[in-house]
Structure formats: C-alpha cells, structure tokens
Amino acid sequence: MEHITKRFPGVLACDDISIHVGEGEVLALVGENGAGKTTLMNILMGLYQQDEGRILINGEEVRFRGPEDAFAAGLGMVHQQYMLVPNMTVTENVALGYQQAWKPLKLDLKMVRDRVIEISEHYGLQVNPDAYIWQLSVGEQQRVELVKTLCLGARFLILDEPTSALTPQETDELILLLKRMKDELSIIFISHKLNEVKALSNKVTILRHGKVVFNGETDDYSPQEIAALMTGHEVQLPENKEPDMHGAPALVLKDVCVRSDRGFLALDGLDLTVHEGEIVGLAGVSGNGQRELAEAINGLRSVERGTITFFGVNLANKNPYYVIDHGMGYIPEERNVEGIVPPFAIRENFILKDSDRERFSHLSFLKKKSIEENAKRLRDDFDIRCPGTSTSAGSLSGGNIQKVILAREITRAPKFLIAVYPTRGLDMGAIEFIHRELLKKRREGIGILLVSEELDEIINLSDRIAVIYKGKIQKVLPHAEANRRNLGILMAGVNEDE
Amino acid sequence: MKMSRTFKFVYKLGIMLVAALAALLMASIILWMIGADVSQTFYTICFLPLTKTLHMTEVLIRAIPLCILALGISIAYRSGIINIGAEGQMAMGVLAFTAVALAAPDLPRPLLLPMALLAGVLGGGLWGFIPGILKAKLKVSELLSTVMLNYIAAQFYTFCLRVLMLDPAEKMTGSGTPQSMRLTANIELGRLSGRLHYGLFIALVLAVLVYLLMWKTTFGYKMRAAGSQDRAARYGGINVSKYLAISMIISGGFAGLAGGIEIAGVHRRAIEGVTNNYGFSGVVVALFGGLHPAGIVPASFLFGLLIYGSTLAPTRVGVPANIVQVMQGLIIIVIVTAQMVLSNKYLEARMCRRWNALFHKQKEVA
Ligand SMILES: Nc1ncnc2c1ncn2[C@@H]1O[C@H](COP(=O)(O)OP(=O)(O)OP(=O)(O)O)[C@@H](O)[C@H]1O
Ligand SMILES: [Mg+2]
C-alpha cells in the first residue's frame, strides 16, 4: 500500500500511509486507539475506498470495489468485531461467502462442509462444522473466522486484534498456530499486546494519528521500546503496593444462583465479599459465570437464590435504576451494544445514567451548557480521540468507545465499581492511564470488583484475587500469594487444597 | 476540512434537482403512455394549488392532520416502535370526539370543545397503548398488532356510523349515507379562510412542543435512548418497557387528536372515509421529515400539496385518479431516495473536495 489517505467527516483517519509486506512475512501493525489501523485494513479489503494512494499486489496496481474483489485476490480478514451469523452453523457461515458453492438454484453445503474439514485438518484448527455459532465460545468463534477466511482461499491474512477477547490459553494456541501458518501465508497482525507482536512478527509498523511514525525489524526492539515508541513516553504499568485500607464490607454475595441465557445455572451458590477501598480481582476463563455475575448485581438478570448485600440493602432482583441509584458503577463487557447508545453523540452518552440529576437537567429540561462542559472535560481528561463531542459514539474506534464508558463510570463518583474487562482493546498508554485511575479510586475508599482474564492486570491491581470456576468461587488468594502459575491452575478448575 | 455554505447549498440543490428531474421523467413516461397532456397535468398537480388562496387553504387542511399524525408517529419511531396503526387510532379518536359531542351538545363551547378533543386524544391513546403494552410486556410485534387493530378500528368505526351514531335524519329519508348527524356548533373550531381552521396553529404548536419534549427534556432523552439501543438504555437504568408504552400512548393520542380536529375543523360530523389514509401517509411524512419536527412541518405541506393536487387532476385534465396515485408513489420514492443520498456524509465530503479542487483551479486561472 502506498501513500494511502482516508478522510472521515471531521477526521483524517489515514494520512499518507505506506506499508509493504513480503511473502511469508508477518507485519505487526500497532498504534494507539484511533490511530487508523482498522480503517487502513478496511481499505485494503475494499470495504472503504481510499481518497488517495494505491494498492499494489505483486507489483500490480489493484482497485477493490468491495470485499469480493479482495477475496478473489487472495486477501482475507478477521475483523475486530466478529461477523458471524449466530443462528447459523459453522458450515452455513462459511458458505455465505463461498462463491464456488453457489450453484444456480442450489447451495452445495456438502462441498463447503468438506472444505471446512479439509482446512481445519490442514492447519490443525479444531472446529465442528455443524455447531451453531451461538453455542461457541469467543475463542472458538475466532477459529471459525480463521477457517472461514482460509476456506475462501486467502493467502494473505489480516487479523484485527484477534486476541483481545481470547483467554490466555487460547491466545497461546492461536499464536502457535499462526507461527506454523506463516510459512505458507503472509500476515498483517494488529494487536495492542506487544509480547504477542514480539512473538509472532518479523516487522513492526507503528501508526499514530493516521501517520506511520516508525518502521523496523521486530527482533531489534523489546516490547518496552515498542511501547515507548508508540506512546511517546516510557510505559510503566502501576502496581498496587499500597497498604490495606481495612474498609467495611461494601458488597457481600451469599449463595447466589443465577441462570444463563441457555438455562443452566451459570452461578451456582457463589459467595464473595468486597470491602471498601479494596480491589478484588475476579480471575477465570471467560464463560464461567463472570458476565452473569455482573448482570445479576446490576439488576439486569434475575437471581434465583441468595442475597447480594450492597451497603446493607439487598440488590437481588432489583431493577437497574435502583442499583445505579444506590451508587453502583458498572463497566459492562459488551461495549458496543450495552455500554453506549451508538447513534447518540458522545456528550449524550456521558449522561446516560445521570440525565435526571440536577447537574444535567432542571425540572426535566436538559442543561445543554453543563452537558457540553462535562463532555469536553472528560474528552480531554481521558484523551478520547474524536472530531468533537457531538460525534456519534458508534463511529469511534473500539478503544475510544471503551474510554467513553470508562470516563462516564469513573467520574460519576460511584460508591462501588464493577469493571468487566475494562482494558480490553485499549492501547498500552490507555491501559496505564486506566490502571492509575482505578488505583486512585481505591485510594478514595471505593471498592472495586475487577473482572479480567489478563492475569498481569489482576495481579498488578488486586488486593485479593478470587478465582471463579463453573459459577463458584474456587479460592480467594491474598495478593502476596498469587502468581501466574497457581492462578492458572485454579482457573483450570484444580484446587490443590482439596 | 470546512465545507463552505455555498457548497452545501449547491450540493443540496443539485441533488434535489436531479431527483425532481428523475421523478418528472418517470411520471412523464406514464402520462405519455396513457396519452395525457404531460405539462398540463404537472401544472395541475404541483403548481395550480399554489396559485389561489382557496387552493392553498385546501392544501393546508390536508397538511394539518398529516403533520399531527407524523409528529406522533415520529415519537413512537424514535422510541423504537413503528406505529403503522395511526389510521385506526385516528378513527378511534374521531369516534370518541363524536361521542362526547353527541352526548352533551348543550355544554358551552369553551368546555365542550376541549372535552371532545381530549376524548379524541384518549380514544387514540388507548388504541396506541394496546400495541405498546403488548410489545413492552410480551414482545408482540407492533407491525402485527397495529395492523390488526387498524382492521378492528375500521370495522368498529363503520358499525358506529351505521348503527350507533347514524344520523336520525338518514333513518327517515333513508338515503343510507353512513354518517353521524351534524354536530353541535359548540364543538366547531374557528376558521381562518375557506375551510382552513385553527387546527393549523395547533399543529404548529405541537411541532414545537414535540421538539422540546424529544430533544430538550430528560423524558425525550430517555425515550430516544430506549429506541436507539434498548440494551444500553436498560443498562443505564431506563425503564425501556415503560417508555415504549408511553410513547405509543402519545403517538396514538396525537392520531386521535388529529381525528378530533379534522371533525371540529372540517367535517363537523363523523363521515365515512374521514381518515383518508392519513395514517399511512403520516408514516411517510414522518420518515420523509427525518423524524424531526423541523422536517415534518414542511414535509406535511408537500404531501398536502400532492394529495390535493391529485384530486384536481381528474376533473381538470382528465387524468384518472389511479394514475395520479401511481405518480404520487413514484414521486415519493424518488424524493425519499434523494434524501437518503443527501444524508450520506461520505458522498458529501467527497463532492466537497471535488468542488474545492475545481474552485481553486479556477482561481489560479484567473
Ligand atoms: N465509519 C466511520 N465514520 C467516521 N469516523 C470513523 C469511522 N471509522 C473510523 N473512524 C475514525 O477514524 C479514526 C481511526 O479509527 P480506526 O478504527 O481505524 O482506529 P484503530 O487504530 O483501529 O483503533 P483501535 O485500536 O481503538 O481499534 C478514529 O478517529 C475514528 O473515530
Ligand atoms: Mg481497530
């Protein structure tokens, strides 16, 4: 790609970017949130048209009018947000884009199925061609996306933050797999996790504000150096080294049972206590009840049994308004559909929970001025990259959407905070910032329940670490006793004490 | 990059012109095929109504119910429920209005008129509440329930006119026209000129009120949030089902009010066909007006013009009403398409760059 420029209304997303990838090479594309990585790749795939610049494949200029053209040229992309149809099987999903199977009047599903099996065997990617997408975990969906892309004959893979929603094990597997595949394919790999970049790529390109600011061989630089190049300063993730606050219990869960969407008991007699001024990390492989736990506490899911005592009141089976009103802050897992109202302006999203407060409205008339001031302040404090506060939140880059949610929840001055995967998809600089904010809240005496799969994040920040497995707390470890190894074992469901 | 005002103006005008030409062309082909006088027909439909005060008032009395209905529909739409039941809600409004007028004809006007209009609001509101609550509580598709309620309302309306409210004079003379008796003068809305009545001001005031409600109050904020992304709204502590039901009550209430005003201002008795498909045209007006009062007001005028113009065509130029309706449909589709193009920000930005390039080149030459 040479001299690619792309403008969106009010933003210059890509500014004269040139990159090139050789055969069998892995190029890592890194950069801050909103730097233009996804946009650049969407241009390469023909989803957007560049305003300037050209794309060359094997020395020949190409113009893709749509993703079909890109597929035909052997390009394939796995998107940041997976694009699978949930109530179709794996085979049917692959068939959607598989031109050869579309005979006149007939869709040759058998052929697609064989192809899926062939590909998954060839690359050692385990997928069940007959499973429905909604039955699969995020990691499995990831593999389906890969298989789908490969089935379409991709010789050039683009992976946009493929690991941000994977468990550590799944991530390791994926990296190994990609390493094996790179003899046969060229890969562009986008990630915020620099150790993955280090492990996988040959070359690294750093984007900032839509410009290439750095190009180099991966082997010559350490992850720290890349991070520093990316953010412009040395990144030092903070650690929780502060003394115990000895706070009173803020949130006490007793024997909580909750059903999942599919009807089984996702929480099965869960007990957990979080004190004021304490960060409790909830470690666990995703799908072990974390989401149901967060939803049950926040009134979004009904509780079958047990109590959720929050500063003396029982939150079980109350509505979300009641929970919010009692001072709960909640950073949800699904940022695009739950954390923000996508078509609403950024400033409107900031008052989602507080439109009734005197601060933002008087006699139910909204106060335009203070809403705008609030938005400007949060945008600057949290460094949200956007053309303006009236931009719709849905058009922001993934990481910036997350920052909008974090800014709102942290500055609402809650009495307690539930943070579910708060730094998923954020760049290193932003993670550092968020970690500092969380620790600041802790110092102010606020209890935090931190749900995360990032063991480093949990170990760095938590006072105590609870490991969740199949809807129960497996064990609670004080910070000093926790390390990657024993947490990993507990997360896999093995409890050595028993 | 800044877009100059001139560019924006030229751009919008350009697209509108292209759209108008396209619509004109398609309609001309149809007219030409049936052998009608093309230019006369267009003149009659689009411009004749604008030439005389009398015609203008007729356009406006059609725009009034359209505007009120579309405002209500836009509220429901913004709250996440598609109300295509305005036709039925309007009919129920007319019935409730008429029932009050028939029941207490001797009350003084300052009391009776507001009471009857309020009854209209309640009648329509009730008819809107049913699909609203069904959707909110049981997730019954509003498309299904509103359409079915339209049928019920239509039949109930006919039944009332033919049996319960039938004009006693009709029974005697036996001409069989299903209509109520002429209502008491105490429910009449004053007239400005011709048949144009004070409903015009009611519609305009409502437009302002809807704007304030939806964009300036927390109530509207919550309704819009619930409509844009219900999960996020729920997460934010907004009672989505409550606002869904409320929005349908308001929407139905607007439709009922439109019905009441139609009787009070124009017909002054309940007649058959009073709803005149306004409920469906209202959906188009609401969407065409961008679901915003500032768009709905001019859009309802435009549609009022088209509807009235097409009633003139058969007598003036001998083009059958069916053909006029076909043309209307075409024109609407073309205009709506043009509007979608207009709202495409990417296209606009690209055209702007071309424009700037052109402009700067010319400067260099000069
Ligand atoms: N469809 C769109 N409309 C308007 N602006 C957009 C659109 N898509 C992206 N942008 C803007 O373009 C810029 C680059 O976004 P992009 O998604 O490419 O970032 P990114 O590098 O992938 O970030 P992240 O790491 O957060 O995913 C951002 O400022 C974003 O707001
Ligand atoms: Mg991205």
PDB file of C-alpha atoms and ligand atoms in Angstrom, chain A residues 8 11 13 32-39 48 80 161 192 385 395-400, chain B residues 346, ligand 1:
ATOM      1  CA  PHE A   8     -13.870  10.650   7.500  1.00  0.00           C
ATOM      2  CA  VAL A  11     -11.084  13.164  10.940  1.00  0.00           C
ATOM      3  CA  ALA A  13      -8.024   8.550   9.656  1.00  0.00           C
ATOM      4  CA  GLU A  32      -2.843   3.959  19.831  1.00  0.00           C
ATOM      5  CA  ASN A  33      -6.607   3.676  19.818  1.00  0.00           C
ATOM      6  CA  GLY A  34      -7.989   5.517  16.862  1.00  0.00           C
ATOM      7  CA  ALA A  35      -4.643   5.614  15.080  1.00  0.00           C
ATOM      8  CA  GLY A  36      -6.296   4.291  11.929  1.00  0.00           C
ATOM      9  CA  LYS A  37      -5.273   0.639  11.909  1.00  0.00           C
ATOM     10  CA  THR A  38      -8.715  -0.801  11.321  1.00  0.00           C
ATOM     11  CA  THR A  39      -9.502   1.823   8.738  1.00  0.00           C
ATOM     12  CA  TYR A  48     -13.735   1.586   2.217  1.00  0.00           C
ATOM     13  CA  GLN A  80     -12.164  -6.765  15.337  1.00  0.00           C
ATOM     14  CA  GLU A 161      -6.929  -7.594  17.290  1.00  0.00           C
ATOM     15  CA  HIS A 192      -2.152  -3.944  21.464  1.00  0.00           C
ATOM     16  CA  ARG A 385      -9.831  10.799  20.089  1.00  0.00           C
ATOM     17  CA  SER A 395     -18.322   5.854  14.915  1.00  0.00           C
ATOM     18  CA  LEU A 396     -15.403   5.913  17.324  1.00  0.00           C
ATOM     19  CA  SER A 397     -12.652   3.332  17.223  1.00  0.00           C
ATOM     20  CA  GLY A 398     -13.030   0.349  19.547  1.00  0.00           C
ATOM     21  CA  GLY A 399     -10.623   1.631  22.146  1.00  0.00           C
ATOM     22  CA  ASN A 400     -12.158   5.074  22.200  1.00  0.00           C
TER      23      ASN A 400
ATOM     24  CA  TYR B 346     -19.222  10.454   2.754  1.00  0.00           C
TER      25      TYR B 346
HETATM   26  N1  LIG C   1     -17.141   4.856   9.874  1.00  0.00           N
HETATM   27  C1  LIG C   1     -16.512   5.889  10.432  1.00  0.00           C
HETATM   28  N2  LIG C   1     -17.047   7.118  10.411  1.00  0.00           N
HETATM   29  C2  LIG C   1     -16.407   8.177  10.964  1.00  0.00           C
HETATM   30  N3  LIG C   1     -15.230   8.109  11.576  1.00  0.00           N
HETATM   31  C3  LIG C   1     -14.642   6.905  11.636  1.00  0.00           C
HETATM   32  C4  LIG C   1     -15.251   5.735  11.083  1.00  0.00           C
HETATM   33  N4  LIG C   1     -14.438   4.668  11.306  1.00  0.00           N
HETATM   34  C5  LIG C   1     -13.376   5.152  11.968  1.00  0.00           C
HETATM   35  N5  LIG C   1     -13.484   6.491  12.164  1.00  0.00           N
HETATM   36  C6  LIG C   1     -12.497   7.352  12.820  1.00  0.00           C
HETATM   37  O1  LIG C   1     -11.243   7.105  12.228  1.00  0.00           O
HETATM   38  C7  LIG C   1     -10.215   7.067  13.211  1.00  0.00           C
HETATM   39  C8  LIG C   1      -9.432   5.769  13.104  1.00  0.00           C
HETATM   40  O2  LIG C   1     -10.249   4.693  13.511  1.00  0.00           O
HETATM   41  P1  LIG C   1      -9.786   3.168  13.487  1.00  0.00           P
HETATM   42  O3  LIG C   1     -10.990   2.338  13.805  1.00  0.00           O
HETATM   43  O4  LIG C   1      -9.081   2.890  12.230  1.00  0.00           O
HETATM   44  O5  LIG C   1      -8.771   3.112  14.707  1.00  0.00           O
HETATM   45  P2  LIG C   1      -7.902   1.889  15.252  1.00  0.00           P
HETATM   46  O6  LIG C   1      -6.487   2.234  15.033  1.00  0.00           O
HETATM   47  O7  LIG C   1      -8.386   0.610  14.693  1.00  0.00           O
HETATM   48  O8  LIG C   1      -8.204   1.971  16.816  1.00  0.00           O
HETATM   49  P3  LIG C   1      -8.496   0.816  17.922  1.00  0.00           P
HETATM   50  O9  LIG C   1      -7.190   0.347  18.404  1.00  0.00           O
HETATM   51  O10 LIG C   1      -9.191   1.568  19.012  1.00  0.00           O
HETATM   52  O11 LIG C   1      -9.330  -0.221  17.277  1.00  0.00           O
HETATM   53  C9  LIG C   1     -10.892   7.278  14.553  1.00  0.00           C
HETATM   54  O12 LIG C   1     -10.706   8.616  14.936  1.00  0.00           O
HETATM   55  C10 LIG C   1     -12.355   7.001  14.289  1.00  0.00           C
HETATM   56  O13 LIG C   1     -13.146   7.820  15.102  1.00  0.00           O
END
